[in-house]
Short mmCIF file of C-alpha atoms in Angstrom, two decimals:
data_model
loop_
_atom_site.label_atom_id
_atom_site.label_comp_id
_atom_site.label_asym_id
_atom_site.label_seq_id
_atom_site.Cartn_x
_atom_site.Cartn_y
_atom_site.Cartn_z
CA MET O 22 -23.54 98.98 -27.60
CA LYS O 23 -22.09 98.89 -31.10
CA GLU O 24 -23.27 96.38 -33.69
CA LYS O 25 -21.20 93.34 -34.12
CA MET O 26 -20.25 91.11 -36.98
CA LYS O 27 -18.53 87.86 -37.54
CA ALA O 28 -14.85 87.79 -38.53
CA LEU O 29 -12.68 84.81 -39.53
CA ILE O 30 -9.10 84.86 -38.15
CA PHE O 31 -6.12 82.62 -38.33
CA PRO O 32 -4.70 82.52 -34.46
CA GLU O 33 -2.13 80.12 -35.46
CA PRO O 34 -1.02 78.01 -38.60
CA TRP O 35 -3.77 75.56 -39.55
CA ILE O 36 -6.22 76.95 -37.04
CA VAL O 37 -9.32 79.01 -38.09
CA LYS O 38 -11.61 80.69 -35.59
CA ILE O 39 -14.78 82.92 -36.23
CA ILE O 40 -15.08 85.58 -33.65
CA ASP O 41 -17.43 88.59 -32.96
CA THR O 42 -15.85 92.11 -33.69
CA GLU O 43 -17.41 95.51 -33.99
CA ILE O 44 -18.84 96.74 -37.25
CA PRO O 45 -16.48 99.64 -38.39
CA LYS O 46 -17.83 102.90 -39.03
CA PRO O 47 -16.69 104.50 -42.29
CA LYS O 48 -14.44 107.79 -42.01
CA PRO O 49 -15.27 110.59 -44.14
CA TYR O 50 -13.70 109.16 -47.18
CA GLU O 51 -14.59 105.64 -46.51
CA VAL O 52 -17.50 103.23 -47.61
CA LEU O 53 -18.72 100.34 -45.46
CA ALA O 54 -19.62 97.43 -47.43
CA LYS O 55 -21.55 94.11 -46.86
CA LEU O 56 -19.44 91.30 -48.35
CA ILE O 57 -21.40 88.94 -50.51
CA SER O 58 -18.98 86.76 -52.48
CA VAL O 59 -15.51 85.86 -51.60
CA GLY O 60 -12.66 84.24 -53.48
CA ILE O 61 -9.56 82.15 -52.09
CA CYS O 62 -6.31 83.49 -53.12
CA GLY O 63 -3.06 81.64 -52.95
CA SER O 64 -1.89 84.17 -50.51
CA ASP O 65 -4.77 83.26 -48.18
CA VAL O 66 -3.57 79.63 -48.25
CA GLY O 67 -0.09 80.61 -47.09
CA ILE O 68 -1.32 82.71 -44.41
CA PHE O 69 -3.65 79.77 -43.23
CA GLU O 70 -0.25 77.52 -43.41
CA GLY O 71 1.61 80.34 -41.35
CA LYS O 72 3.91 80.57 -44.34
CA HIS O 73 3.12 84.08 -45.58
CA TRP O 74 4.45 87.51 -44.38
CA ILE O 75 0.74 88.64 -43.72
CA VAL O 76 -0.18 87.57 -40.07
CA ALA O 77 -3.91 87.28 -39.61
CA HIS O 78 -4.50 86.95 -35.98
CA GLU O 79 -6.77 90.06 -35.86
CA PRO O 80 -9.48 90.93 -38.18
CA GLY O 81 -8.73 92.85 -41.21
CA GLY O 82 -5.31 91.32 -41.84
CA HIS O 83 -6.15 89.61 -45.11
CA GLY O 84 -8.32 89.21 -47.89
CA HIS O 85 -8.83 90.94 -51.24
CA GLU O 86 -11.03 88.98 -53.62
CA THR O 87 -14.48 90.26 -52.80
CA GLY O 88 -17.71 91.19 -54.23
CA ALA O 89 -19.82 93.52 -51.78
CA ILE O 90 -22.68 96.07 -51.51
CA ALA O 91 -22.29 99.56 -50.27
CA VAL O 92 -24.25 99.90 -47.23
CA GLU O 93 -22.96 103.15 -45.59
CA ILE O 94 -21.23 106.16 -47.18
CA GLY O 95 -18.60 108.54 -45.58
CA GLU O 96 -19.71 112.20 -45.89
CA LYS O 97 -16.80 113.21 -48.30
CA VAL O 98 -17.26 110.17 -50.67
CA GLU O 99 -18.23 111.05 -54.08
CA GLY O 100 -19.49 108.70 -56.82
CA ILE O 101 -20.58 105.69 -54.73
CA SER O 102 -24.13 105.36 -53.55
CA ILE O 103 -25.63 103.03 -50.94
CA GLY O 104 -26.61 99.61 -52.90
CA ASP O 105 -23.70 100.01 -55.48
CA HIS O 106 -21.74 96.86 -56.18
CA LEU O 107 -18.09 97.06 -55.12
CA ALA O 108 -14.78 95.25 -55.51
CA ARG O 109 -11.85 95.56 -53.29
CA MET O 110 -8.67 97.19 -55.00
CA GLY O 111 -5.74 98.01 -52.68
CA GLN O 112 -3.66 101.18 -52.72
CA GLY O 113 -1.02 99.61 -54.87
CA TYR O 114 -3.89 99.75 -57.82
CA ALA O 115 -4.22 103.71 -57.36
CA GLU O 116 -3.80 104.34 -61.09
CA TYR O 117 -6.98 102.28 -61.83
CA SER O 118 -9.15 103.58 -59.32
CA THR O 119 -11.01 106.97 -58.82
CA HIS O 120 -11.98 105.96 -55.21
CA VAL O 121 -8.33 105.22 -53.81
CA ASN O 122 -7.95 105.08 -50.07
CA VAL O 123 -11.68 103.67 -49.63
CA ILE O 124 -10.00 100.91 -47.75
CA GLY O 125 -10.87 98.92 -44.78
CA HIS O 126 -11.12 95.23 -43.30
CA GLY O 127 -10.22 92.06 -45.14
CA LYS O 128 -12.62 89.91 -46.76
CA ASP O 129 -13.02 87.43 -43.89
CA GLU O 130 -15.52 89.88 -42.00
CA VAL O 131 -19.11 90.26 -42.83
CA TYR O 132 -18.51 94.18 -43.50
CA GLY O 133 -15.55 95.99 -44.80
CA ALA O 134 -14.82 99.11 -46.78
CA LEU O 135 -14.10 98.62 -50.75
CA PRO O 136 -14.00 100.70 -53.83
CA ILE O 137 -14.50 100.13 -57.51
CA VAL O 138 -18.36 100.54 -58.59
CA ARG O 139 -19.39 97.98 -61.07
CA ASN O 140 -23.40 97.38 -60.89
CA ASP O 141 -23.49 95.72 -64.05
CA LEU O 142 -21.43 92.73 -62.79
CA SER O 143 -22.81 89.87 -60.42
CA MET O 144 -21.00 89.60 -56.74
CA ASP O 145 -19.26 86.52 -58.16
CA GLU O 146 -17.83 88.15 -61.15
CA ILE O 147 -16.78 91.28 -59.00
CA SER O 148 -14.81 88.87 -56.42
CA PHE O 149 -13.02 87.42 -59.46
CA ALA O 150 -11.74 90.83 -60.49
CA ASP O 151 -8.49 90.84 -58.45
CA ALA O 152 -7.50 87.53 -60.10
CA VAL O 153 -8.08 89.07 -63.38
CA GLY O 154 -6.03 92.03 -62.65
CA CYS O 155 -3.13 89.82 -61.55
CA ALA O 156 -3.32 88.03 -64.88
CA ILE O 157 -3.28 91.25 -66.78
CA ASN O 158 -0.20 92.48 -64.79
CA CYS O 159 1.62 89.10 -65.82
CA TYR O 160 0.48 89.61 -69.28
CA GLU O 161 1.81 93.06 -69.35
CA ARG O 162 5.25 92.31 -67.73
CA ALA O 163 5.87 89.16 -69.90
CA GLU O 164 7.19 91.34 -72.78
CA PHE O 165 5.37 89.28 -75.42
CA GLU O 166 6.66 91.63 -78.07
CA ARG O 167 9.90 89.76 -77.78
CA ILE O 168 8.14 86.61 -79.11
CA GLU O 169 8.05 86.28 -82.80
CA GLY O 170 8.16 83.62 -85.47
CA GLU O 171 8.42 80.27 -84.09
CA LYS O 172 8.98 81.33 -80.36
CA LYS O 173 6.31 80.34 -77.95
CA ALA O 174 5.43 81.23 -74.41
CA ILE O 175 3.84 78.82 -71.78
CA VAL O 176 1.80 78.99 -68.84
CA ILE O 177 3.21 77.02 -65.91
CA GLY O 178 0.51 76.45 -63.19
CA LEU O 179 -3.38 76.24 -64.09
CA GLY O 180 -4.83 78.10 -60.87
CA PRO O 181 -7.16 80.72 -61.41
CA ILE O 182 -4.54 83.18 -62.84
CA GLY O 183 -3.04 80.73 -65.06
CA LEU O 184 -6.35 79.75 -66.49
CA ILE O 185 -7.02 83.48 -67.08
CA LEU O 186 -3.72 83.76 -68.88
CA THR O 187 -4.56 80.92 -71.29
CA GLN O 188 -7.85 82.57 -72.34
#
């Protein structure tokens, strides 16, 4: 019998269920990680309300703000060891990751597969990395070089990403 874990799903808008599901086995280029710290993204709220394009009726359909510890390593993975601290980074961030395609379930299961090793950060700091990345992307796209002299830029919305941008 395969080992089980708890997973959170949204079977319909405004409904949350915790289910039992099998712990995934990592493929040759994957890492199985135990999730320790989790953030809530604005996208997660939209999924919960049924207003987002992501449908999370099954485990693994959502979640990305996580801090985790590597617990099992696929035989072809290099540069990650059991016990390493990991942050989730999707394939859209390939240019920033040497461990792209180490992907898996979303954050709302106990175990998932995550890349990006940062053993010098706490799990809470690691789970915040995605929001910091979004803020950096906003900053890079804002064309601040066009703001000169008395011109000013404002941040509208002081959620996590807005607060990061004001720093």
